[in-house]
Coordinates of C-alpha atoms in Angstrom, one line a residue:
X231 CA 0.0 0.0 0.0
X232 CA 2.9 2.4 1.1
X233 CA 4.8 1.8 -2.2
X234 CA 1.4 2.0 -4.1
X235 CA 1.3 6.2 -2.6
X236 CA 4.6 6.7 -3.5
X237 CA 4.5 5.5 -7.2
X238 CA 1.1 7.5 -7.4
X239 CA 2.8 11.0 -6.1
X240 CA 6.0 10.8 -7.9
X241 CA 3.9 10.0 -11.0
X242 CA 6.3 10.8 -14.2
X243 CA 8.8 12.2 -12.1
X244 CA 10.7 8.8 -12.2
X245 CA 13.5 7.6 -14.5
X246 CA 13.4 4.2 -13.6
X247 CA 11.6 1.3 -11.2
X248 CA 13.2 -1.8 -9.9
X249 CA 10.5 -3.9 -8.7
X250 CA 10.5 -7.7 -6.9
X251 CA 8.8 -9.8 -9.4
X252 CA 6.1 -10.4 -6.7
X253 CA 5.0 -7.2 -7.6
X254 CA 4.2 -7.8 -11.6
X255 CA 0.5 -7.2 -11.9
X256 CA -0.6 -5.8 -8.7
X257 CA 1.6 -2.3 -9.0
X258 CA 1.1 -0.1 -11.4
X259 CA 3.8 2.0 -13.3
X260 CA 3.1 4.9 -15.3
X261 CA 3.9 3.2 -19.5
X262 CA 6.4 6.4 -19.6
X263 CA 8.8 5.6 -17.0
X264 CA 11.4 2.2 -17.5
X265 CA 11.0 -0.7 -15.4
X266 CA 12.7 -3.7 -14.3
X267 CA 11.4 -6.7 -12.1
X268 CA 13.9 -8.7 -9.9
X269 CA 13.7 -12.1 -9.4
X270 CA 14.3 -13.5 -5.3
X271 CA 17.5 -14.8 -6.4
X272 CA 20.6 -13.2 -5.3
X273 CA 22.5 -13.3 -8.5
X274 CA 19.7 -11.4 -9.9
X275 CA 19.5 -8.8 -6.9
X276 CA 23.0 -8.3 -7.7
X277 CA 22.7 -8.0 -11.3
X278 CA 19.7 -5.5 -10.7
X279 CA 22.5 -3.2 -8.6
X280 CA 25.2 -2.8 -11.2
X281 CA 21.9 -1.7 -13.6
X282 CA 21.2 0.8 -10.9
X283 CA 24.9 1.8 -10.6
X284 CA 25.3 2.3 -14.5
X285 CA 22.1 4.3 -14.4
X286 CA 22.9 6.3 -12.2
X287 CA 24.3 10.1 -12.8
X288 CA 25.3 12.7 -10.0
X289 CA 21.9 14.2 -10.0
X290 CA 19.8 11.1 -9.7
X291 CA 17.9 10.4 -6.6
X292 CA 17.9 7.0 -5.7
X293 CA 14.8 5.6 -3.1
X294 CA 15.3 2.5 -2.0
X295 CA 11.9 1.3 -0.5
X296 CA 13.6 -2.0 0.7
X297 CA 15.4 -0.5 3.6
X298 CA 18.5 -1.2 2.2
X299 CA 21.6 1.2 0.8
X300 CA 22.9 0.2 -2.8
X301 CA 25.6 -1.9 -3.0
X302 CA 27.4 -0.5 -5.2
X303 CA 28.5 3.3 -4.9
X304 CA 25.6 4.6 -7.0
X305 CA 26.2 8.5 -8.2
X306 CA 23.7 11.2 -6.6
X307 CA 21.5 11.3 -3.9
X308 CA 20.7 8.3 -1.8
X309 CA 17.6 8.0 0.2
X310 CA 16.6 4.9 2.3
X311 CA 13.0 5.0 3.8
X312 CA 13.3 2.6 6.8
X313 CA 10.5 0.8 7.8
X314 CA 12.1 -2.8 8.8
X315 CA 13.5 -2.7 12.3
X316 CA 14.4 -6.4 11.3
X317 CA 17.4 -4.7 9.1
X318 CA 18.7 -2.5 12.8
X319 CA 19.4 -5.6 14.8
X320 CA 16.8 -4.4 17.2
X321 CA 14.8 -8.2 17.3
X322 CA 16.3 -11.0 17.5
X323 CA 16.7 -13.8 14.5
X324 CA 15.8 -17.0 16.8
X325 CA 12.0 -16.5 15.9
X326 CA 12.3 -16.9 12.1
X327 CA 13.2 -20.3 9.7
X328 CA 17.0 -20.6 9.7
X329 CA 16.7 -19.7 5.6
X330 CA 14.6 -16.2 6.6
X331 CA 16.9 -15.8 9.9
X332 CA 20.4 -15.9 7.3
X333 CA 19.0 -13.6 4.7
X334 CA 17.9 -11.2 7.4
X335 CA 21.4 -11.3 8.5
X336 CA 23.0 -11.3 5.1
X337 CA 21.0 -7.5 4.9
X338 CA 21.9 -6.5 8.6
X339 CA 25.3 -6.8 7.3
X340 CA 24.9 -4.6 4.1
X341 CA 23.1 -2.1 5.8
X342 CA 25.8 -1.6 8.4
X343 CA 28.6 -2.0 5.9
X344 CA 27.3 0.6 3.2
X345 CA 25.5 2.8 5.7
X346 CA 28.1 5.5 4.9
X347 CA 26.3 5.8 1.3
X348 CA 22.9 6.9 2.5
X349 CA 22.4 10.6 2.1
X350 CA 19.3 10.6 4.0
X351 CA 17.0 8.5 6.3
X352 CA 13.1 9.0 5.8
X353 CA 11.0 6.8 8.6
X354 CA 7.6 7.0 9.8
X355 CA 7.3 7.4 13.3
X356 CA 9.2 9.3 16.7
X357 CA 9.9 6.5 17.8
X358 CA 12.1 4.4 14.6
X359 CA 14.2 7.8 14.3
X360 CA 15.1 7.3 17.8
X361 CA 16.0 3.5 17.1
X362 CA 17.7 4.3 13.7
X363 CA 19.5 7.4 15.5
X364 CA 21.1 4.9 17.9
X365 CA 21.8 2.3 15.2
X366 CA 23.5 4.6 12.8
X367 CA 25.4 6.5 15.3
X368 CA 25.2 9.8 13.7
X369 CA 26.1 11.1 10.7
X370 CA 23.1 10.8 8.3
X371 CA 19.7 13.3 8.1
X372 CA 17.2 11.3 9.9
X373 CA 13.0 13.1 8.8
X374 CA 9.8 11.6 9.8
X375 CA 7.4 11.3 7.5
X376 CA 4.0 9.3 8.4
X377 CA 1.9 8.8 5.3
X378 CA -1.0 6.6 4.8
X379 CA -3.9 6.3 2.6
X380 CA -6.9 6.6 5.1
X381 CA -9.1 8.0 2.8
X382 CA -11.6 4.6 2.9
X383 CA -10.7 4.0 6.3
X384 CA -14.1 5.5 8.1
X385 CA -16.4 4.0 10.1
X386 CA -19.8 4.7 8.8
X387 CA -21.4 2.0 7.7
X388 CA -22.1 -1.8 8.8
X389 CA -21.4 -4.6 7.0
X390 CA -23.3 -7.8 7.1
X391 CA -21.4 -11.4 7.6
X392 CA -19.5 -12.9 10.5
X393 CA -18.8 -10.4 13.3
X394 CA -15.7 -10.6 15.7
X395 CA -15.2 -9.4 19.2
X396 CA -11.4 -8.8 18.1
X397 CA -9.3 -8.8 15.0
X398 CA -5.5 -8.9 14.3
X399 CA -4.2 -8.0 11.2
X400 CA -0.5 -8.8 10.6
X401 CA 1.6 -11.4 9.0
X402 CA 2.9 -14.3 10.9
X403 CA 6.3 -13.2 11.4
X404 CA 7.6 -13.4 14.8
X405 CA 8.0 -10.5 16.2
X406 CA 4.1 -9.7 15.6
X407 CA 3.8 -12.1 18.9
X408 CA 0.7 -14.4 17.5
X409 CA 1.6 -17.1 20.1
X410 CA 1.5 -15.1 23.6
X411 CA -1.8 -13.7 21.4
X412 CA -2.9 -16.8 21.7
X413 CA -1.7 -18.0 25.4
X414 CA -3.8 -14.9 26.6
X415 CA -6.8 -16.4 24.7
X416 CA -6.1 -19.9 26.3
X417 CA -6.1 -17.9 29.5
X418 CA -8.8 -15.9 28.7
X419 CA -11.1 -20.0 28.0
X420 CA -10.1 -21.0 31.3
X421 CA -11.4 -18.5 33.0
X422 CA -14.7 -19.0 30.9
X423 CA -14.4 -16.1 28.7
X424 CA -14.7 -16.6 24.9
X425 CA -14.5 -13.8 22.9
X426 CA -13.8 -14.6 19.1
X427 CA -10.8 -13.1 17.8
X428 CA -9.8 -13.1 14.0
X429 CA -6.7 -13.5 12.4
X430 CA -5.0 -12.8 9.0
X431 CA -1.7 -15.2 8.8
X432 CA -0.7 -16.7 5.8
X433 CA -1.6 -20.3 4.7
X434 CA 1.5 -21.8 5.1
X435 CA 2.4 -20.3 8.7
X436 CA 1.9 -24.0 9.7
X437 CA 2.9 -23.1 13.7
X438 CA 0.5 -20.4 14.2
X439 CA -2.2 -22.1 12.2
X440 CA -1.6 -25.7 13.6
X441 CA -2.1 -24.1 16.9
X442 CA -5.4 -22.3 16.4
X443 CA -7.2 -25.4 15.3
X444 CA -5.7 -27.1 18.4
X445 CA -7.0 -24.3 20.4
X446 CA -10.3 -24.2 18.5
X447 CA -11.0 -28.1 18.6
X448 CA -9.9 -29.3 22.0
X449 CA -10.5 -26.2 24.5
X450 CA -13.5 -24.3 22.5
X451 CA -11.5 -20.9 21.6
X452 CA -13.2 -19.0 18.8
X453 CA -10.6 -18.6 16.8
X454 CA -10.6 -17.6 12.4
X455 CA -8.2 -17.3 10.5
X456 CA -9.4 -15.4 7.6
X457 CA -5.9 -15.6 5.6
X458 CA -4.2 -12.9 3.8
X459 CA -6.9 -10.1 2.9
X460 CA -6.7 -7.4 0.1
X461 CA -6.4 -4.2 1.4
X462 CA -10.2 -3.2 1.1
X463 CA -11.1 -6.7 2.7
X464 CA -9.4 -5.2 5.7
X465 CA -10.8 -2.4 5.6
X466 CA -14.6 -4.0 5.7
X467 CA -13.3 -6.6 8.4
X468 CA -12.8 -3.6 10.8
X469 CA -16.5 -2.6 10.2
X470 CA -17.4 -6.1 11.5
X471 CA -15.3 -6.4 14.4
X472 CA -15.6 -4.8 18.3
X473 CA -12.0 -3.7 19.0
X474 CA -8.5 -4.4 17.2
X475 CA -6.4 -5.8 19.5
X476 CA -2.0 -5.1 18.4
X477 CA 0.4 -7.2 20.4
X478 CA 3.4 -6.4 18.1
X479 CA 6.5 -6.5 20.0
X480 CA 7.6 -3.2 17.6
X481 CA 6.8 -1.5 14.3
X482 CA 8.0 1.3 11.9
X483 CA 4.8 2.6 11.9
X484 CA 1.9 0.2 12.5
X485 CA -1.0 0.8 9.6
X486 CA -3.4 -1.6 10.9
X487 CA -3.4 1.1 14.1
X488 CA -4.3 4.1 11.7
X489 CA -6.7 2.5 9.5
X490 CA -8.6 1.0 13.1
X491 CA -8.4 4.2 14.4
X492 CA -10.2 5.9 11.5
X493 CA -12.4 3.7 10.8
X494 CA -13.4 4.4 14.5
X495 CA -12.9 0.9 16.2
X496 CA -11.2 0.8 19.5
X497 CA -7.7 -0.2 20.1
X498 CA -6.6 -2.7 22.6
X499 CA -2.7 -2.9 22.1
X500 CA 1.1 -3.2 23.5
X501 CA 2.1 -0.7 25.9
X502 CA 5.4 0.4 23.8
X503 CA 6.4 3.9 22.4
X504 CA 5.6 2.8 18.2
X505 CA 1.7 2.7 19.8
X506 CA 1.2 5.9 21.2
X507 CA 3.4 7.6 18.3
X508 CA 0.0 7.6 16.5
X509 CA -2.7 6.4 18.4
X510 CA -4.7 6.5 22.0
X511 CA -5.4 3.0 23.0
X512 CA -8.4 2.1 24.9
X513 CA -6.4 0.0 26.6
X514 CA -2.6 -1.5 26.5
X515 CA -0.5 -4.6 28.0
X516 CA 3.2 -5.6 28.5
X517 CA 3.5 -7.7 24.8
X518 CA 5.5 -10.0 26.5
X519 CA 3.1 -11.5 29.2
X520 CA 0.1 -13.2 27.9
X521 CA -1.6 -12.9 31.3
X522 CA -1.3 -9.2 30.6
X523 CA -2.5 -9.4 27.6
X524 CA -5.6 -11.4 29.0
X525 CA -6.3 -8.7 31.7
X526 CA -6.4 -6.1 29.3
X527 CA -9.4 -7.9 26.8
X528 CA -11.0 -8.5 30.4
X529 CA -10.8 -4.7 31.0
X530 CA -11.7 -3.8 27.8
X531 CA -15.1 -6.4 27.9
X532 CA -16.0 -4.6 31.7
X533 CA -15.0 -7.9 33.3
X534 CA -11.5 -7.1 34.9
X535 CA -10.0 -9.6 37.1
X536 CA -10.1 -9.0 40.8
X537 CA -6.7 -8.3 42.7
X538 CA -6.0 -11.1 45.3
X539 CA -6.7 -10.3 48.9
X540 CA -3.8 -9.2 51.1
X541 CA -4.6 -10.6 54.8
X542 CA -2.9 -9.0 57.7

């Protein structure tokens, strides 16, 4: 969606697009401006650099939407809009697939090595400049841009179909937290409270989705999964749910968070700074503590849980 606004606003102000082939057929380019797709192979990300080198001139402007500096000592201006905290070191690499956990370590390494080349840092949030600040140690303009297209994302009409106390929208990577998401919930069952909570990780997340049907079938949690959902699929699940609830352990920016909050739905989410950089939560929880977690849904559903008794 993000790289969708920025095509649209630079419009045929660009030279050229590299693209990852994932993106042939759902982004458009404008016909007048070159473009090359790059296959997820690394002799062909490295082929697609040397283009971008030779292409170059000293008053290009080179955005590089990945995160990641060039590799090769481009001519111009170089600017890297950072929204991965992945790529700072900042989470650790023991909750991916070994394959996913060396390629994010393969790009730690070329960000830190060519971090000299970047001209300028764009991110979206307070709080990323202050990570990226510490991480880059100087040196580089650091702006803040938030951007979003919210221009859908109100809350004014209802939409018939299934309903949900709670929805999460994110991707199954790790550090979105899906599994102390779903020890609260077990909590939450065994203190007799069931309230339905939707999901949207991938198919072939086999952990996360082996877990909620062994949630769902042997202790009666109301659990969907609804997959992964075009953009204005989201936006009509958050006119059938009660309250998004975010336990991401950190973001860039968090859209889910903005689109909720405009569409008007209340936000149940981690206490942590990338939250209340753009949003007022109805209520929040440690991310890390599923019983925290659990007491915040039962504060948000009026049914809080007593504090023990303290006897002289």
């Amino acid at each position: 969606m993000l790289l969708r606004q920025l095509l649209a606003a630079a419009g045929d102000g660009l030279m050229l697009v590299q693209l990852d082939e994932r993106a042939r057929g759902r982004i458009e380019v404008s016909p007048a401006v070159a473009r090359r797709f790059v296959k997820r192979a690394l002799s062909s990300r490295a082929y697609a650099e040397w283009q971008l080198w030779r292409a170059s001139t000293p008053d290009s402007v080179l955005l590089c939407f990945s995160g990641m500096p060039p590799w090769l000592p481009v001519r111009g201006t170089v600017v890297v809009l950072q929204q991965n905290r992945n790529l700072l070191g900042i989470n650790s690499l023991r909750q991916f697939p070994f394959k996913v956990a060396l390629r994010i370590a393969f790009e730690r390494a070329i960000c830190r090595m060519f971090r000299g080349r970047v001209h300028e840092y764009v991110v979206q949030s307070p709080s990323m400049k202050r990570e990226l600040s510490r991480w880059r140690g100087g040196g580089a303009r650091i702006r803040v841009l938030p951007f979003a297209d919210l221009a859908r994302s109100r809350r004014d009409v209802e939409l018939a179909g299934e309903r949900f106390d709670f929805v999460y929208v994110a991707s199954g990577d790790g550090h979105k937290n899906h599994q102390r998401l779903l020890d609260a919930w077990l909590l939450l069952g065994r203190q007799s409270i069931f309230p339905s909570l939707a999901l949207t990780v991938e198919p072939d997340n086999l952990p996360i989705l082996d877990r909620v049907q062994e949630l769902s079938r042997n202790h009666g949690l109301r659990l969907t999964n609804l997959g992964v959902l075009d953009h204005d699929d989201v936006l009509d699940l958050y006119l059938r749910a009660g309250a998004l609830i975010f336990p991401s352990l950190g973001e860039s920016l968090g859209l889910p968070l903005l689109e909720a909050a405009r569409a008007g739905l209340p936000i149940v989410a981690a206490e942590r700074d990338y939250v209340r950089d753009i949003v007022t939560p109805a209520e929040t929880f440690d991310p890390e503590s599923p019983v925290s977690i659990a007491r915040a849904v039962r504060r948000f559903l009026r049914c809080p849980e007593e504090p023990v008794s303290v006897m002289s």
